[in-house]
Short mmCIF file of C-alpha atoms and ligand atoms in Angstrom, two decimals:
data_model
loop_
_atom_site.label_atom_id
_atom_site.label_comp_id
_atom_site.label_asym_id
_atom_site.label_seq_id
_atom_site.Cartn_x
_atom_site.Cartn_y
_atom_site.Cartn_z
CA MET A 19 0.00 0.00 0.00
CA SER A 20 1.24 3.50 -0.71
CA SER A 21 2.20 5.76 2.19
CA LEU A 22 0.36 8.92 3.12
CA LEU A 23 1.80 12.17 4.44
CA ARG A 24 -0.95 14.05 6.19
CA ILE A 25 -0.75 17.55 7.60
CA ASP A 26 -3.76 18.34 9.70
CA ASP A 27 -4.72 21.77 11.04
CA LEU A 28 -1.06 22.72 11.51
CA HIS A 29 -0.37 25.87 13.52
CA VAL A 30 3.16 27.25 13.69
CA ASN A 31 4.58 30.24 15.55
CA VAL A 32 7.82 31.99 14.78
CA GLU A 33 9.05 33.98 17.75
CA GLU A 34 5.56 34.05 19.29
CA THR A 35 3.95 35.26 16.07
CA PRO A 36 1.43 32.87 14.53
CA ILE A 37 2.52 32.26 10.93
CA LEU A 38 0.72 29.06 9.94
CA LYS A 39 -2.91 29.13 10.98
CA GLY A 40 -4.33 25.73 10.22
CA VAL A 41 -2.65 24.12 7.22
CA ASN A 42 -4.19 20.97 5.75
CA LEU A 43 -2.40 18.95 3.11
CA GLU A 44 -2.32 15.30 2.04
CA ILE A 45 0.34 13.79 -0.18
CA ARG A 46 0.47 10.19 -1.31
CA GLN A 47 3.59 8.36 -2.38
CA GLY A 48 3.90 8.74 -6.14
CA GLU A 49 2.16 12.11 -6.34
CA ILE A 50 3.71 15.44 -7.30
CA HIS A 51 2.29 18.49 -5.56
CA ALA A 52 3.17 22.12 -6.15
CA LEU A 53 2.88 24.63 -3.34
CA MET A 54 2.61 28.23 -4.48
CA GLY A 55 1.63 31.51 -2.90
CA PRO A 56 2.81 35.10 -2.60
CA ASN A 57 5.96 36.02 -0.67
CA GLY A 58 5.47 35.80 3.05
CA SER A 59 2.45 33.48 2.85
CA GLY A 60 4.20 30.79 4.90
CA LYS A 61 5.54 28.27 2.39
CA SER A 62 9.07 28.09 3.78
CA THR A 63 7.68 28.12 7.31
CA LEU A 64 5.81 24.95 6.44
CA ALA A 65 9.00 23.36 5.09
CA PHE A 66 11.03 24.32 8.19
CA ALA A 67 8.30 23.11 10.54
CA MET A 68 8.19 19.78 8.72
CA MET A 69 11.93 19.47 9.08
CA GLY A 70 11.70 20.10 12.81
CA HIS A 71 13.66 23.34 12.87
CA PRO A 72 13.69 24.54 16.51
CA LYS A 73 12.75 28.10 15.59
CA TYR A 74 9.43 26.96 14.21
CA GLU A 75 7.17 26.12 17.10
CA ILE A 76 4.26 23.83 16.37
CA THR A 77 1.42 25.05 18.53
CA GLY A 78 -1.32 22.83 17.15
CA GLY A 79 -2.21 20.13 14.67
CA SER A 80 -0.20 17.22 13.36
CA ILE A 81 2.16 16.01 10.64
CA GLU A 82 1.76 12.27 10.13
CA ILE A 83 3.24 9.59 7.93
CA ASP A 84 0.92 6.58 7.88
CA GLY A 85 -0.58 7.64 11.17
CA VAL A 86 2.71 8.26 13.01
CA ASN A 87 2.89 11.83 14.29
CA LEU A 88 6.24 13.47 13.51
CA VAL A 89 5.72 16.60 15.56
CA GLU A 90 7.60 15.39 18.65
CA LEU A 91 10.36 13.67 16.68
CA ASP A 92 13.79 15.09 15.91
CA PRO A 93 14.88 15.67 12.31
CA ASN A 94 16.82 12.37 12.17
CA GLU A 95 13.83 10.37 13.26
CA ARG A 96 11.69 12.13 10.68
CA ALA A 97 14.22 11.21 8.01
CA ARG A 98 14.10 7.57 9.10
CA LEU A 99 10.34 7.57 8.65
CA GLY A 100 10.90 8.58 5.05
CA LEU A 101 10.80 12.37 5.00
CA PHE A 102 13.38 14.35 3.04
CA LEU A 103 13.77 18.06 3.26
CA ALA A 104 16.30 19.64 0.97
CA PHE A 105 18.81 19.76 3.75
CA GLN A 106 20.07 22.91 5.25
CA TYR A 107 23.44 21.26 5.61
CA PRO A 108 26.08 23.48 7.21
CA VAL A 109 27.52 26.06 4.90
CA THR A 110 30.90 24.36 4.93
CA ILE A 111 32.20 21.44 6.94
CA PRO A 112 35.98 21.61 6.83
CA GLY A 113 37.56 18.43 5.47
CA VAL A 114 34.29 16.66 4.70
CA LYS A 115 33.83 15.51 1.15
CA VAL A 116 30.52 15.06 -0.61
CA ALA A 117 30.91 11.26 -0.50
CA ASP A 118 31.74 11.19 3.25
CA PHE A 119 28.75 13.32 4.03
CA LEU A 120 26.43 11.14 1.99
CA ARG A 121 27.80 7.96 3.55
CA HIS A 122 26.96 9.30 6.99
CA ALA A 123 23.55 10.55 5.92
CA VAL A 124 22.64 7.24 4.32
CA THR A 125 23.88 5.25 7.32
CA ASN A 126 21.95 7.47 9.64
CA VAL A 127 18.70 6.78 7.83
CA ARG A 128 19.27 3.05 7.30
CA ASN A 129 21.07 2.01 10.51
CA PRO A 130 19.60 4.16 13.23
CA ASP A 131 20.93 1.92 16.02
CA ARG A 132 24.61 2.26 15.27
CA LYS A 133 26.90 3.94 17.78
CA GLU A 134 28.47 7.23 16.82
CA GLY A 135 31.42 6.63 14.51
CA GLU A 136 30.65 2.92 14.08
CA ASN A 137 28.99 0.68 11.58
CA LEU A 138 28.97 2.99 8.61
CA ILE A 139 27.59 1.17 5.61
CA PRO A 140 30.50 -0.69 4.01
CA MET A 141 32.63 1.45 1.72
CA ARG A 142 32.45 -0.89 -1.27
CA GLU A 143 28.70 -1.17 -1.14
CA PHE A 144 28.35 2.57 -0.68
CA ARG A 145 30.74 3.44 -3.52
CA LYS A 146 28.93 1.13 -5.88
CA GLU A 147 25.58 2.63 -5.05
CA LEU A 148 26.90 6.19 -5.26
CA ARG A 149 28.49 5.53 -8.63
CA SER A 150 25.34 4.04 -10.05
CA LYS A 151 23.15 6.92 -8.83
CA MET A 152 25.58 9.48 -10.19
CA GLU A 153 25.55 7.72 -13.54
CA GLU A 154 21.78 7.67 -13.54
CA LEU A 155 21.77 11.40 -12.87
CA GLY A 156 24.49 12.12 -15.42
CA MET A 157 26.81 13.53 -12.76
CA ASP A 158 30.58 13.55 -12.95
CA ILE A 159 32.00 11.15 -10.31
CA GLU A 160 34.59 13.81 -9.47
CA PHE A 161 31.84 15.77 -7.78
CA ALA A 162 31.77 13.21 -4.94
CA ARG A 163 35.40 14.08 -4.15
CA ARG A 164 34.73 17.77 -3.73
CA TYR A 165 34.71 19.27 -0.28
CA LEU A 166 31.18 19.83 0.85
CA ASN A 167 29.87 23.16 -0.27
CA ASP A 168 33.35 24.58 -0.70
CA GLY A 169 32.76 27.26 -3.29
CA PHE A 170 29.73 25.48 -4.70
CA SER A 171 27.87 27.33 -7.42
CA GLY A 172 24.08 27.49 -7.31
CA GLY A 173 23.95 24.53 -9.68
CA GLU A 174 26.41 22.51 -7.58
CA LYS A 175 24.39 23.09 -4.43
CA LYS A 176 21.40 21.70 -6.27
CA ARG A 177 23.48 18.77 -7.56
CA MET A 178 24.27 18.01 -3.93
CA GLU A 179 20.60 18.21 -3.00
CA ILE A 180 19.53 15.92 -5.84
CA LEU A 181 22.29 13.41 -5.17
CA GLN A 182 21.26 13.31 -1.53
CA LEU A 183 17.68 12.76 -2.61
CA ALA A 184 18.80 9.89 -4.86
CA MET A 185 20.84 8.22 -2.13
CA LEU A 186 18.25 8.57 0.63
CA ASN A 187 15.35 7.63 -1.64
CA PRO A 188 12.68 8.95 0.75
CA LYS A 189 8.95 8.33 0.65
CA PHE A 190 8.31 12.05 0.69
CA ALA A 191 10.51 14.90 -0.51
CA ILE A 192 9.85 18.52 0.30
CA LEU A 193 11.80 20.83 -1.99
CA ASP A 194 11.72 24.52 -1.25
CA GLU A 195 12.97 26.04 -4.49
CA THR A 196 11.48 29.50 -4.21
CA ASP A 197 14.83 31.23 -4.17
CA SER A 198 14.61 33.79 -6.93
CA GLY A 199 18.40 33.62 -7.12
CA LEU A 200 18.35 30.17 -8.73
CA ASP A 201 20.32 30.39 -11.95
CA SER A 202 19.32 28.43 -15.03
CA ASP A 203 21.84 25.65 -14.33
CA ALA A 204 20.37 25.19 -10.86
CA VAL A 205 16.82 25.11 -12.18
CA ARG A 206 17.82 22.54 -14.79
CA VAL A 207 19.55 20.31 -12.22
CA VAL A 208 16.50 20.28 -9.98
CA SER A 209 13.99 19.91 -12.82
CA GLU A 210 15.75 16.98 -14.43
CA GLY A 211 16.80 15.40 -11.14
CA VAL A 212 13.31 15.36 -9.66
CA ALA A 213 11.89 14.08 -12.94
CA LYS A 214 14.37 11.17 -12.88
CA LEU A 215 13.98 10.31 -9.21
CA SER A 216 10.30 10.76 -8.53
CA GLY A 217 8.26 7.73 -9.41
CA ASP A 218 5.49 5.77 -7.86
CA GLN A 219 7.57 5.31 -4.69
CA MET A 220 8.09 9.01 -3.97
CA GLY A 221 5.71 11.79 -3.07
CA VAL A 222 7.05 15.25 -3.88
CA LEU A 223 6.04 18.68 -2.66
CA ILE A 224 7.73 21.33 -4.79
CA ILE A 225 7.58 24.83 -3.41
CA THR A 226 8.32 27.01 -6.37
CA HIS A 227 7.46 29.78 -8.74
CA HIS A 228 9.68 28.38 -11.46
CA GLU A 229 7.60 27.47 -14.47
CA ARG A 230 10.39 25.29 -15.84
CA LEU A 231 10.42 23.11 -12.74
CA LEU A 232 6.71 22.43 -13.00
CA GLU A 233 6.93 21.85 -16.75
CA PHE A 234 9.37 19.01 -16.16
CA ASN A 235 7.38 17.77 -13.19
CA THR A 236 3.73 18.29 -13.90
CA PRO A 237 1.94 18.45 -10.56
CA GLN A 238 -1.25 16.45 -10.09
CA PHE A 239 -2.13 18.95 -7.40
CA THR A 240 -1.37 22.63 -6.99
CA HIS A 241 -1.96 24.25 -3.60
CA VAL A 242 -2.09 27.96 -2.99
CA MET A 243 -1.07 29.40 0.34
CA LEU A 244 -2.28 32.76 1.53
CA ALA A 245 -1.75 34.26 4.99
CA GLY A 246 -0.74 30.95 6.58
CA ARG A 247 -3.40 28.68 5.14
CA VAL A 248 -3.86 26.58 2.04
CA VAL A 249 -6.80 28.41 0.50
CA GLU A 250 -7.09 26.57 -2.82
CA THR A 251 -6.15 23.24 -4.36
CA GLY A 252 -6.37 22.54 -8.06
CA ASP A 253 -4.48 20.72 -10.78
CA ALA A 254 -1.60 21.78 -13.03
CA SER A 255 -3.81 24.37 -14.72
CA LEU A 256 -4.01 26.31 -11.45
CA ALA A 257 -0.21 26.60 -11.44
CA ALA A 258 -0.35 27.87 -15.02
CA GLU A 259 -3.06 30.39 -14.10
CA LEU A 260 -0.95 31.72 -11.22
CA HIS A 261 2.05 32.07 -13.53
CA ASN A 262 0.07 34.04 -16.04
CA GLN A 263 -2.15 36.10 -13.80
CA GLY A 264 -0.47 36.27 -10.40
CA TYR A 265 -2.39 36.18 -7.14
CA ALA A 266 -4.99 38.90 -7.67
CA GLY A 267 -7.65 36.31 -8.49
CA VAL A 268 -6.79 34.22 -5.42
CA ARG A 269 -7.04 37.29 -3.18
CA GLU A 270 -10.39 38.17 -4.70
CA ARG A 271 -11.71 34.69 -4.09
CA HIS A 272 -10.45 34.72 -0.48
CA PRO A 273 -11.06 38.22 0.85
CA ILE A 274 -10.66 37.30 4.53
CA ALA A 275 -7.24 35.73 4.00
CA ALA A 276 -6.28 38.67 1.75
CA ALA A 277 -7.20 41.10 4.53
CA GLU A 278 -5.10 39.09 7.01
CA GLU A 279 -2.20 39.17 4.57
CA GLU A 280 -2.45 42.94 4.36
CA LYS A 281 -2.64 43.31 8.12
CA ALA A 282 0.47 41.15 8.62
CA ALA A 283 2.36 43.21 6.02
CA GLU A 284 1.46 46.46 7.84
CA HIS A 285 2.64 44.91 11.07
CA VAL A 286 6.03 44.04 9.53
CA ALA A 287 6.32 47.50 8.01
CA GLY A 288 5.70 48.86 11.52
N1 ADP B 6 12.84 32.97 11.05
C1 ADP B 6 11.88 33.91 11.03
N2 ADP B 6 11.88 34.94 11.89
C2 ADP B 6 10.91 35.87 11.86
N3 ADP B 6 9.87 35.86 11.01
C3 ADP B 6 9.82 34.88 10.12
C4 ADP B 6 10.81 33.84 10.07
N4 ADP B 6 10.49 32.99 9.10
C5 ADP B 6 9.36 33.46 8.55
N5 ADP B 6 8.95 34.59 9.16
C6 ADP B 6 7.74 35.36 8.81
O1 ADP B 6 6.74 34.42 8.49
C7 ADP B 6 5.99 34.82 7.36
C8 ADP B 6 6.04 33.72 6.32
O2 ADP B 6 7.34 33.64 5.81
P1 ADP B 6 7.81 32.47 4.83
O3 ADP B 6 7.38 31.17 5.41
O4 ADP B 6 9.26 32.67 4.59
O5 ADP B 6 6.98 32.78 3.52
P2 ADP B 6 7.20 32.30 2.02
O6 ADP B 6 8.19 31.20 2.03
O7 ADP B 6 5.84 31.89 1.59
O8 ADP B 6 7.68 33.50 1.28
C9 ADP B 6 6.58 36.14 6.92
O9 ADP B 6 5.74 37.16 7.43
C10 ADP B 6 7.94 36.17 7.55
O10 ADP B 6 8.30 37.49 7.85
MG1 MG B 7 10.04 30.94 1.09
#
């Protein structure tokens, strides 16, 4: 049976301020979902809260995979249950190469009971797997020998993210790709990588405004967030409509949320 990721009435505070105000979302393994919405609507907050970032306080609701609530679990435990969030790995880890990092990450997800520094998955097995995934993704094997994030370009950071996704092979991947600074190489890496890796065993939530990403990965469902709630869900045509027409129509259809959005913006502006 396919797994289900279910977010139910999720409330999240950031520094005492309510940001998410009852988010509902269901993703099945094998489905591609797009999450869109204007700046500040809470998309990244949802991603951070799912990851278990300490700054994002869950004040109500649940995040479940097949009925297991993740809210009280640490990020490692969430990963073991099959959740992948485009990692906020440290900016640089001196002396750690891409391959070392991935070997630890993979071990961590597959052998949760090992003692620190022990029982890493065997080097030969790991190398073989890494090589085959990198081939599948059309990546140069040299990349695995680079020091993690040391002078990585935008595209290389995304290569790292996609390679990690390939190696961990999660049930659910949450990819926050809203960064307007993504260059075309980076967008291509993510678009093609997700298209190759997502299949009937992976559920994907892509948070993005990039048309190209959604062209390569046509979402079955598009969700629109406004003022901390998912106010609309449609199919790929909703994503296209938002690209072409922006959020004016959404705000018109949801005047209460639009008013809350305006109020929050005034508050920020002081
Ligand atoms: N770490 C944070 N500290 C303070 N405020 C934050 C933080 N993260 C998000 N917010 C606030 O939460 C709201 C939603 O932000 P965010 O989730 O980043 O929106 P989106 O990703 O949809 O652009 C914004 O009003 C933003 O100012
Ligand atoms: Mg964001």
